[in-house]
mmCIF file of C-alpha atoms in Angstrom:
data_model
loop_
_atom_site.group_PDB
_atom_site.id
_atom_site.type_symbol
_atom_site.label_atom_id
_atom_site.label_comp_id
_atom_site.label_asym_id
_atom_site.label_seq_id
_atom_site.Cartn_x
_atom_site.Cartn_y
_atom_site.Cartn_z
ATOM 1 C CA MET A 1 1.930 -16.173 -19.331
ATOM 2 C CA ALA A 2 -1.360 -16.579 -21.162
ATOM 3 C CA HIS A 3 -3.851 -19.347 -20.451
ATOM 4 C CA ALA A 4 -7.371 -20.061 -21.542
ATOM 5 C CA GLN A 5 -9.576 -18.273 -19.053
ATOM 6 C CA PRO A 6 -11.662 -20.429 -16.673
ATOM 7 C CA GLN A 7 -15.396 -20.154 -17.188
ATOM 8 C CA HIS A 8 -17.221 -18.014 -14.626
ATOM 9 C CA THR A 9 -20.820 -16.980 -14.309
ATOM 10 C CA SER A 10 -21.311 -13.780 -16.255
ATOM 11 C CA PRO A 11 -20.545 -10.782 -13.981
ATOM 12 C CA ASP A 12 -22.035 -7.315 -14.164
ATOM 13 C CA SER A 13 -20.232 -4.965 -16.516
ATOM 14 C CA SER A 14 -19.070 -2.935 -13.502
ATOM 15 C CA ILE A 15 -17.887 -4.036 -10.105
ATOM 16 C CA HIS A 16 -19.149 -1.885 -7.267
ATOM 17 C CA VAL A 17 -16.819 -0.513 -4.602
ATOM 18 C CA GLN A 18 -18.746 -2.407 -1.951
ATOM 19 C CA ASP A 19 -18.147 -5.672 -3.801
ATOM 20 C CA ILE A 20 -14.415 -5.026 -3.766
ATOM 21 C CA GLU A 21 -14.431 -4.098 -0.074
ATOM 22 C CA THR A 22 -16.311 -7.299 0.737
ATOM 23 C CA ALA A 23 -13.970 -9.398 -1.401
ATOM 24 C CA ARG A 24 -10.902 -7.944 0.338
ATOM 25 C CA ARG A 25 -12.226 -8.384 3.875
ATOM 26 C CA ALA A 26 -10.664 -11.604 5.185
ATOM 27 C CA GLU A 27 -12.448 -13.996 7.504
ATOM 28 C CA TYR A 28 -9.200 -14.546 9.403
ATOM 29 C CA VAL A 29 -5.504 -13.655 9.469
ATOM 30 C CA ALA A 30 -3.408 -16.539 10.755
ATOM 31 C CA PHE A 31 -0.050 -16.751 12.511
ATOM 32 C CA LEU A 32 1.303 -20.277 12.927
ATOM 33 C CA SER A 33 3.829 -20.590 15.713
ATOM 34 C CA ARG A 34 4.416 -21.877 19.249
ATOM 35 C CA HIS A 35 4.158 -20.303 22.674
ATOM 36 C CA PRO A 36 4.935 -17.561 23.585
ATOM 37 C CA PHE A 37 4.468 -16.073 20.118
ATOM 38 C CA ALA A 38 1.176 -17.856 19.513
ATOM 39 C CA THR A 39 -0.087 -16.724 22.910
ATOM 40 C CA ASP A 40 0.491 -13.076 22.027
ATOM 41 C CA ALA A 41 -0.891 -13.547 18.501
ATOM 42 C CA HIS A 42 -4.107 -15.002 19.929
ATOM 43 C CA GLU A 43 -4.523 -12.044 22.264
ATOM 44 C CA LEU A 44 -4.179 -9.708 19.254
ATOM 45 C CA GLY A 45 -6.878 -11.526 17.290
ATOM 46 C CA PHE A 46 -4.835 -13.700 14.945
ATOM 47 C CA VAL A 47 -5.928 -17.277 14.291
ATOM 48 C CA THR A 48 -3.281 -19.519 15.824
ATOM 49 C CA GLY A 49 -2.178 -22.962 14.740
ATOM 50 C CA ILE A 50 0.713 -25.225 13.831
ATOM 51 C CA ARG A 51 2.169 -27.342 11.081
ATOM 52 C CA GLU A 52 1.179 -30.968 11.598
ATOM 53 C CA ASP A 53 4.670 -31.984 12.750
ATOM 54 C CA CYS A 54 4.909 -29.204 15.370
ATOM 55 C CA ARG A 55 3.363 -28.408 18.757
ATOM 56 C CA LEU A 56 2.118 -25.283 20.507
ATOM 57 C CA GLN A 57 4.518 -26.146 23.380
ATOM 58 C CA THR A 58 2.223 -25.156 26.239
ATOM 59 C CA ASP A 59 2.275 -28.451 28.155
ATOM 60 C CA HIS A 60 4.465 -27.020 30.944
ATOM 61 C CA LEU A 61 2.254 -23.940 31.400
ATOM 62 C CA ARG A 62 -0.775 -24.315 33.674
ATOM 63 C CA ASN A 63 -2.447 -21.051 32.727
ATOM 64 C CA VAL A 64 -2.075 -20.937 28.940
ATOM 65 C CA ASP A 65 -4.761 -22.269 26.618
ATOM 66 C CA ILE A 66 -4.171 -21.493 22.925
ATOM 67 C CA PRO A 67 -6.773 -22.740 20.445
ATOM 68 C CA LEU A 68 -5.444 -24.717 17.517
ATOM 69 C CA GLY A 69 -7.430 -22.928 14.840
ATOM 70 C CA MET A 70 -5.385 -23.796 11.753
ATOM 71 C CA LEU A 71 -3.480 -26.941 10.807
ATOM 72 C CA ASP A 72 -0.896 -26.725 8.030
ATOM 73 C CA ASN A 73 0.678 -29.729 6.331
ATOM 74 C CA ASP A 74 4.344 -30.665 6.288
ATOM 75 C CA PHE A 75 4.829 -29.703 2.640
ATOM 76 C CA LYS A 76 8.451 -30.900 2.594
ATOM 77 C CA ASN A 77 7.442 -34.353 3.811
ATOM 78 C CA PRO A 78 3.754 -34.729 2.884
ATOM 79 C CA ASP A 79 1.741 -37.690 4.082
ATOM 80 C CA LEU A 80 -1.970 -37.350 3.392
ATOM 81 C CA GLU A 81 -3.114 -40.149 5.691
ATOM 82 C CA ARG A 82 -1.041 -38.731 8.534
ATOM 83 C CA TYR A 83 -2.509 -35.295 7.928
ATOM 84 C CA LEU A 84 -6.104 -36.561 7.929
ATOM 85 C CA GLU A 85 -5.478 -38.402 11.197
ATOM 86 C CA THR A 86 -3.927 -35.286 12.763
ATOM 87 C CA PHE A 87 -6.819 -33.137 11.562
ATOM 88 C CA ARG A 88 -9.358 -35.469 13.161
ATOM 89 C CA THR A 89 -7.368 -35.431 16.398
ATOM 90 C CA HIS A 90 -7.224 -31.631 16.702
ATOM 91 C CA GLU A 91 -10.407 -30.678 14.762
ATOM 92 C CA PRO A 92 -9.152 -27.233 13.640
ATOM 93 C CA GLU A 93 -11.449 -24.740 11.935
ATOM 94 C CA ILE A 94 -8.972 -24.268 9.052
ATOM 95 C CA GLY A 95 -6.830 -26.860 7.315
ATOM 96 C CA VAL A 96 -4.238 -26.714 4.527
ATOM 97 C CA ILE A 97 -4.558 -30.256 3.229
ATOM 98 C CA GLY A 98 -1.731 -30.274 0.724
ATOM 99 C CA ASP A 99 -0.051 -29.030 -2.457
ATOM 100 C CA ALA A 100 -1.184 -30.243 -5.868
ATOM 101 C CA PRO A 101 1.659 -30.153 -8.441
ATOM 102 C CA THR A 102 -0.333 -32.335 -10.878
ATOM 103 C CA PRO A 103 -4.000 -32.757 -11.821
ATOM 104 C CA ASP A 104 -3.981 -36.236 -10.253
ATOM 105 C CA ALA A 105 -2.730 -34.781 -6.972
ATOM 106 C CA ALA A 106 -5.473 -32.141 -7.109
ATOM 107 C CA HIS A 107 -8.146 -34.825 -7.518
ATOM 108 C CA ARG A 108 -6.612 -36.821 -4.646
ATOM 109 C CA TYR A 109 -6.699 -33.831 -2.291
ATOM 110 C CA VAL A 110 -10.239 -32.928 -3.331
ATOM 111 C CA ASP A 111 -11.321 -36.479 -2.482
ATOM 112 C CA ALA A 112 -9.601 -36.132 0.911
ATOM 113 C CA ALA A 113 -11.397 -32.827 1.460
ATOM 114 C CA ARG A 114 -14.753 -34.477 0.718
ATOM 115 C CA GLU A 115 -13.910 -37.099 3.315
ATOM 116 C CA LEU A 116 -13.209 -34.448 5.943
ATOM 117 C CA LYS A 117 -16.189 -32.323 4.909
ATOM 118 C CA ALA A 118 -18.532 -35.229 5.612
ATOM 119 C CA ASP A 119 -17.675 -34.835 9.309
ATOM 120 C CA PHE A 120 -16.598 -31.175 9.402
ATOM 121 C CA PRO A 121 -18.844 -29.388 6.876
ATOM 122 C CA ASP A 122 -18.091 -25.896 8.226
ATOM 123 C CA ALA A 123 -14.296 -26.290 8.214
ATOM 124 C CA THR A 124 -12.326 -24.029 5.882
ATOM 125 C CA LEU A 125 -10.306 -26.510 3.841
ATOM 126 C CA ILE A 126 -7.492 -25.255 1.622
ATOM 127 C CA VAL A 127 -5.799 -27.096 -1.249
ATOM 128 C CA VAL A 128 -2.810 -25.412 -2.888
ATOM 129 C CA PRO A 129 -2.625 -25.556 -6.707
ATOM 130 C CA LYS A 130 0.924 -25.976 -7.956
ATOM 131 C CA CYS A 131 -0.070 -26.360 -11.603
ATOM 132 C CA TYR A 132 -2.539 -24.491 -13.811
ATOM 133 C CA GLU A 133 -5.018 -27.370 -14.198
ATOM 134 C CA ALA A 134 -5.379 -27.732 -10.437
ATOM 135 C CA ILE A 135 -7.021 -24.295 -10.128
ATOM 136 C CA ALA A 136 -10.228 -25.391 -11.847
ATOM 137 C CA ILE A 137 -10.199 -28.873 -10.319
ATOM 138 C CA ILE A 138 -10.148 -27.427 -6.804
ATOM 139 C CA GLY A 139 -12.259 -24.335 -7.450
ATOM 140 C CA GLU A 140 -15.079 -26.238 -9.149
ATOM 141 C CA ALA A 141 -15.121 -29.205 -6.758
ATOM 142 C CA GLU A 142 -18.445 -30.052 -5.172
ATOM 143 C CA VAL A 143 -18.049 -30.817 -1.476
ATOM 144 C CA PRO A 144 -20.432 -30.896 1.494
ATOM 145 C CA GLY A 145 -20.697 -27.659 3.452
ATOM 146 C CA THR A 146 -18.604 -24.615 2.606
ATOM 147 C CA PRO A 147 -16.706 -24.602 -0.741
ATOM 148 C CA LEU A 148 -13.000 -25.376 -0.900
ATOM 149 C CA VAL A 149 -10.430 -22.575 -0.775
ATOM 150 C CA LEU A 150 -7.471 -22.291 -3.141
ATOM 151 C CA GLY A 151 -4.092 -21.616 -1.555
ATOM 152 C CA TYR A 152 -2.170 -18.917 -3.440
ATOM 153 C CA SER A 153 1.472 -19.908 -2.929
ATOM 154 C CA MET A 154 3.877 -17.080 -2.094
ATOM 155 C CA GLY A 155 6.794 -16.699 0.309
ATOM 156 C CA TYR A 156 9.231 -19.615 0.381
ATOM 157 C CA SER A 157 7.136 -22.074 -1.581
ATOM 158 C CA ASP A 158 8.975 -24.332 -4.016
ATOM 159 C CA ILE A 159 6.478 -23.388 -6.760
ATOM 160 C CA LEU A 160 4.945 -19.917 -6.644
ATOM 161 C CA ALA A 161 1.473 -19.171 -7.982
ATOM 162 C CA ASN A 162 2.767 -16.593 -10.452
ATOM 163 C CA GLU A 163 5.055 -19.189 -12.038
ATOM 164 C CA PHE A 164 2.198 -21.190 -13.550
ATOM 165 C CA SER A 165 -0.758 -18.797 -13.648
ATOM 166 C CA ASP A 166 -1.951 -15.253 -14.237
ATOM 167 C CA TYR A 167 -3.943 -13.197 -11.747
ATOM 168 C CA ALA A 168 -7.000 -13.568 -13.985
ATOM 169 C CA ASP A 169 -6.971 -17.334 -13.417
ATOM 170 C CA TRP A 170 -7.800 -16.770 -9.742
ATOM 171 C CA ARG A 171 -10.647 -14.294 -10.212
ATOM 172 C CA GLY A 172 -13.993 -15.537 -8.907
ATOM 173 C CA GLN A 173 -12.298 -18.078 -6.627
ATOM 174 C CA ARG A 174 -12.093 -18.356 -2.835
ATOM 175 C CA VAL A 175 -8.431 -17.674 -2.024
ATOM 176 C CA HIS A 176 -6.046 -17.956 0.932
ATOM 177 C CA LEU A 177 -2.661 -16.213 0.570
ATOM 178 C CA LEU A 178 0.158 -18.424 1.799
ATOM 179 C CA GLY A 179 3.216 -16.587 3.113
ATOM 180 C CA ALA A 180 5.056 -13.397 2.022
ATOM 181 C CA SER A 181 5.103 -10.032 3.780
ATOM 182 C CA PRO A 182 1.979 -7.838 4.059
ATOM 183 C CA PRO A 183 3.017 -5.430 1.238
ATOM 184 C CA LYS A 184 3.528 -8.358 -1.154
ATOM 185 C CA GLN A 185 0.230 -9.900 -0.083
ATOM 186 C CA TRP A 186 -1.536 -6.539 -0.453
ATOM 187 C CA ASN A 187 -0.277 -6.246 -4.020
ATOM 188 C CA VAL A 188 -1.750 -9.656 -4.836
ATOM 189 C CA ILE A 189 -5.034 -8.804 -3.098
ATOM 190 C CA GLN A 190 -5.330 -5.682 -5.253
ATOM 191 C CA GLN A 191 -4.567 -7.630 -8.416
ATOM 192 C CA LEU A 192 -7.174 -10.265 -7.563
ATOM 193 C CA THR A 193 -9.969 -7.871 -6.592
ATOM 194 C CA GLN A 194 -9.661 -4.587 -8.502
ATOM 195 C CA PRO A 195 -11.985 -3.926 -11.489
ATOM 196 C CA THR A 196 -10.894 -5.218 -14.892
ATOM 197 C CA LEU A 197 -11.882 -4.166 -18.401
ATOM 198 C CA ALA A 198 -13.398 -7.601 -18.922
ATOM 199 C CA GLY A 199 -15.572 -7.221 -15.815
ATOM 200 C CA ASP A 200 -14.093 -10.302 -14.127
ATOM 201 C CA PRO A 201 -15.502 -10.981 -10.655
ATOM 202 C CA PRO A 202 -13.067 -10.344 -7.779
ATOM 203 C CA ALA A 203 -11.531 -13.217 -5.901
ATOM 204 C CA ASP A 204 -12.888 -13.722 -2.392
ATOM 205 C CA ILE A 205 -9.933 -13.268 -0.026
ATOM 206 C CA VAL A 206 -10.906 -15.760 2.666
ATOM 207 C CA GLY A 207 -7.704 -15.578 4.670
ATOM 208 C CA LEU A 208 -3.939 -15.148 4.768
ATOM 209 C CA ASP A 209 -0.979 -16.087 6.910
ATOM 210 C CA TRP A 210 2.675 -15.146 7.395
ATOM 211 C CA ASN A 211 5.151 -16.368 10.001
ATOM 212 C CA GLY A 212 8.161 -14.295 8.932
ATOM 213 C CA PRO A 213 8.412 -12.114 12.079
ATOM 214 C CA HIS A 214 9.146 -15.171 14.218
ATOM 215 C CA LYS A 215 12.186 -16.151 12.174
ATOM 216 C CA VAL A 216 13.582 -12.658 11.655
ATOM 217 C CA ALA A 217 13.197 -11.741 15.350
ATOM 218 C CA TYR A 218 16.199 -13.957 16.083
ATOM 219 C CA ASN A 219 18.227 -11.635 13.854
ATOM 220 C CA GLY A 220 17.181 -8.669 16.009
ATOM 221 C CA GLU A 221 14.608 -7.140 13.658
ATOM 222 C CA SER A 222 10.871 -6.498 13.834
ATOM 223 C CA TRP A 223 8.519 -5.863 10.912
ATOM 224 C CA SER A 224 6.846 -2.473 10.669
ATOM 225 C CA ARG A 225 4.712 -0.558 8.177
ATOM 226 C CA ASP A 226 7.927 1.236 7.235
ATOM 227 C CA GLY A 227 9.884 -1.966 6.694
ATOM 228 C CA TRP A 228 12.167 -3.995 8.949
ATOM 229 C CA GLN A 229 13.463 -2.185 12.042
ATOM 230 C CA ARG A 230 16.300 -2.987 14.432
ATOM 231 C CA ALA A 231 15.018 -4.271 17.777
ATOM 232 C CA ASP A 232 18.199 -5.152 19.634
ATOM 233 C CA GLN A 233 16.837 -3.630 22.840
ATOM 234 C CA LEU A 234 13.851 -6.001 22.918
ATOM 235 C CA SER A 235 13.488 -9.641 23.880
ATOM 236 C CA ILE A 236 12.584 -12.127 21.139
ATOM 237 C CA ARG A 237 9.023 -12.272 22.425
ATOM 238 C CA SER A 238 8.638 -8.497 22.520
ATOM 239 C CA THR A 239 10.118 -8.216 19.032
ATOM 240 C CA VAL A 240 7.576 -10.643 17.578
ATOM 241 C CA ARG A 241 4.738 -8.946 19.484
ATOM 242 C CA ARG A 242 5.718 -5.574 18.008
ATOM 243 C CA SER A 243 5.633 -7.089 14.504
ATOM 244 C CA LEU A 244 2.202 -8.614 15.128
ATOM 245 C CA ARG A 245 0.785 -5.274 16.263
ATOM 246 C CA GLU A 246 2.172 -3.594 13.150
ATOM 247 C CA MET A 247 0.721 -6.325 10.921
ATOM 248 C CA ARG A 248 -2.726 -5.940 12.437
ATOM 249 C CA THR A 249 -2.606 -2.142 12.040
ATOM 250 C CA TYR A 250 -1.469 -2.540 8.422
ATOM 251 C CA TRP A 251 -4.401 -4.805 7.545
ATOM 252 C CA GLU A 252 -6.921 -2.720 9.472
ATOM 253 C CA ALA A 253 -5.941 0.374 7.456
ATOM 254 C CA ARG A 254 -6.591 -1.501 4.203
ATOM 255 C CA GLY A 255 -9.890 -3.071 5.132
ATOM 256 C CA VAL A 256 -8.514 -6.617 5.154
ATOM 257 C CA TRP A 257 -8.527 -7.314 8.901
ATOM 258 C CA PRO A 258 -11.733 -9.163 9.894
ATOM 259 C CA ILE A 259 -14.480 -6.962 11.334
ATOM 260 C CA THR A 260 -15.761 -9.872 13.405
ATOM 261 C CA LEU A 261 -12.873 -11.875 14.793
ATOM 262 C CA ARG A 262 -13.114 -15.595 14.251
ATOM 263 C CA ASP A 263 -11.954 -16.330 17.798
ATOM 264 C CA ARG A 264 -14.581 -17.679 20.191
ATOM 265 C CA HIS A 265 -12.250 -19.198 22.745
ATOM 266 C CA GLY A 266 -11.627 -16.399 25.228
ATOM 267 C CA PRO A 267 -8.191 -15.209 26.367
ATOM 268 C CA ALA A 268 -5.189 -17.482 26.076
ATOM 269 C CA VAL A 269 -4.036 -16.485 29.579
ATOM 270 C CA ARG A 270 -6.633 -16.033 32.334
ATOM 271 C CA GLU A 271 -6.136 -13.035 34.604
ATOM 272 C CA PRO A 272 -7.283 -12.835 38.237
ATOM 273 C CA ASP A 273 -9.524 -10.004 39.449
ATOM 274 C CA ASP A 274 -6.547 -8.427 41.236
ATOM 275 C CA ALA A 275 -3.008 -8.373 39.892
ATOM 276 C CA VAL A 276 -1.734 -10.075 43.057
ATOM 277 C CA TRP A 277 -1.106 -13.610 44.246
ATOM 278 C CA ALA A 278 -3.908 -14.738 46.563
ATOM 279 C CA ALA A 279 -1.502 -16.092 49.189
ATOM 280 C CA THR A 280 1.122 -13.355 49.257
ATOM 281 C CA GLY A 281 -0.304 -10.203 47.669
ATOM 282 C CA GLY A 282 2.758 -9.930 45.415
ATOM 283 C CA ASP A 283 2.523 -8.575 41.869
ATOM 284 C CA ILE A 284 1.635 -11.355 39.407
ATOM 285 C CA GLY A 285 3.642 -9.563 36.716
ATOM 286 C CA GLU A 286 6.905 -9.578 38.617
ATOM 287 C CA PRO A 287 9.386 -12.432 39.073
ATOM 288 C CA ASP A 288 9.129 -14.056 42.476
ATOM 289 C CA PRO A 289 12.307 -13.185 44.460
ATOM 290 C CA LEU A 290 11.823 -16.291 46.602
ATOM 291 C CA SER A 291 12.289 -19.877 45.510
ATOM 292 C CA GLY A 292 8.690 -21.036 45.317
ATOM 293 C CA PRO A 293 7.411 -24.626 45.468
ATOM 294 C CA ASP A 294 7.635 -24.944 41.679
ATOM 295 C CA GLU A 295 11.095 -23.407 41.405
ATOM 296 C CA TRP A 296 10.018 -21.051 38.659
ATOM 297 C CA GLU A 297 13.497 -19.671 38.341
ATOM 298 C CA THR A 298 14.368 -22.838 36.376
ATOM 299 C CA CYS A 299 11.360 -22.431 34.056
ATOM 300 C CA VAL A 300 11.171 -18.728 33.350
ATOM 301 C CA ASP A 301 13.866 -16.731 31.598
ATOM 302 C CA PHE A 302 12.896 -13.240 32.719
ATOM 303 C CA ASP A 303 15.744 -11.609 30.817
ATOM 304 C CA ASP A 304 14.437 -13.010 27.536
ATOM 305 C CA ASP A 305 10.761 -12.567 28.412
ATOM 306 C CA GLU A 306 9.801 -15.991 27.074
ATOM 307 C CA THR A 307 7.176 -16.715 29.739
ATOM 308 C CA TYR A 308 5.541 -14.733 32.523
ATOM 309 C CA PRO A 309 4.743 -15.795 36.100
ATOM 310 C CA ILE A 310 0.996 -15.613 35.421
ATOM 311 C CA GLU A 311 1.393 -18.149 32.603
ATOM 312 C CA HIS A 312 2.571 -20.708 35.180
ATOM 313 C CA ALA A 313 -0.168 -19.848 37.681
ATOM 314 C CA ILE A 314 -3.233 -21.741 38.877
ATOM 315 C CA VAL A 315 -6.155 -19.386 38.183
ATOM 316 C CA VAL A 316 -9.507 -20.326 39.725
ATOM 317 C CA THR A 317 -12.988 -18.762 39.682
ATOM 318 C CA TYR A 318 -15.331 -19.282 42.639
ATOM 319 C CA GLU A 319 -19.084 -19.155 43.195
ATOM 320 C CA ASP A 320 -18.814 -15.762 44.882
ATOM 321 C CA GLY A 321 -17.543 -14.356 41.558
ATOM 322 C CA ARG A 322 -13.901 -13.915 42.505
ATOM 323 C CA THR A 323 -11.071 -15.119 40.264
ATOM 324 C CA LEU A 324 -7.828 -15.697 42.185
ATOM 325 C CA ALA A 325 -4.286 -16.658 41.133
ATOM 326 C CA TYR A 326 -1.935 -19.011 42.985
ATOM 327 C CA ARG A 327 1.739 -19.739 42.457
ATOM 328 C CA SER A 328 1.353 -23.375 43.480
ATOM 329 C CA GLN A 329 -1.129 -26.011 44.599
ATOM 330 C CA THR A 330 0.216 -25.649 48.146
ATOM 331 C CA GLU A 331 -0.723 -21.966 48.215
ATOM 332 C CA ARG A 332 -4.119 -22.729 46.724
ATOM 333 C CA ASP A 333 -4.874 -25.385 49.332
ATOM 334 C CA TYR A 334 -3.893 -22.963 52.101
ATOM 335 C CA VAL A 335 -6.139 -20.113 50.907
ATOM 336 C CA GLU A 336 -9.113 -22.328 50.045
ATOM 337 C CA TYR A 337 -8.972 -24.023 53.464
ATOM 338 C CA TYR A 338 -8.852 -20.820 55.515
ATOM 339 C CA GLU A 339 -11.436 -18.993 53.376
ATOM 340 C CA GLY A 340 -13.778 -21.937 52.992
ATOM 341 C CA LEU A 341 -13.549 -22.037 49.203
ATOM 342 C CA TRP A 342 -12.926 -25.747 48.635
ATOM 343 C CA ASP A 343 -16.402 -26.628 47.432
ATOM 344 C CA SER A 344 -17.161 -23.413 45.522
ATOM 345 C CA VAL A 345 -14.953 -23.710 42.405
ATOM 346 C CA THR A 346 -16.778 -22.872 39.133
ATOM 347 C CA GLU A 347 -13.846 -22.761 36.697
ATOM 348 C CA GLU A 348 -10.136 -23.620 36.721
#
């Protein structure tokens, strides 16, 4: 469909290869899900997060700390005030504020973004155009700190970006790709960044996300660079982890995966210096054959690989430099008493 082209600053007549490579290099690749999938995604370098009406579901795990890096909105039941309150509670680095199906909605979300930017100027705030006019309203908005990002709707969105706009309408904008598989996203990235006869500037691909592997894993399939593969022999967690590894490799090969990972939070699961329990010497990676004080057998489904013993552990670092793992507070008290470690804790 043809539209009047948005006005951009006049680009050079040719776009250099380096400009395209820079435009295609994302600042982050996000995977929004709960534990244990978010835990594995964090370890692989994905930005983790949730939709505002969901949780990371780590409350019952003592040794899992997943950063909430991205907060999506509940697009089927949007409530802007609720979203702003949730954003201020969690203070994520990235936020998808809402969808704008009309120009008035676009102005409303831009005003909300200004409100957040006053307190979080470095946050990456995304507003999703769902009509042609919203592209310019969002893209040209003046806000404190970093400019707003336009969400390019793909996947299961009720209104897809290609239904109301052409690729040219997004050139020169900061863009986040919402949903769809990596090959579909790669096609859009190429369309938004490759040279054109008119010399249009490439879009800046700020980020992208896709949660498909989580849903399809329950059907016994993992995503790969060669398409969907049967994974009946794997647990749900292992199936999703395989998909995440394939996704990262796919984006690395195309120069989209971030060179410098956005994560600054350390590992989601802390590991002790030795892969043994401090009190027993048993392997931290193996199920405990005995009924421990916390009765882990009721919490951990080892057949389905949903959680690991180390994720339930108490992991402590001491002044002498050692990091030890305990199955329970009782075991910790015992070891710290007999080794004189009670007053030498530096991190737990």
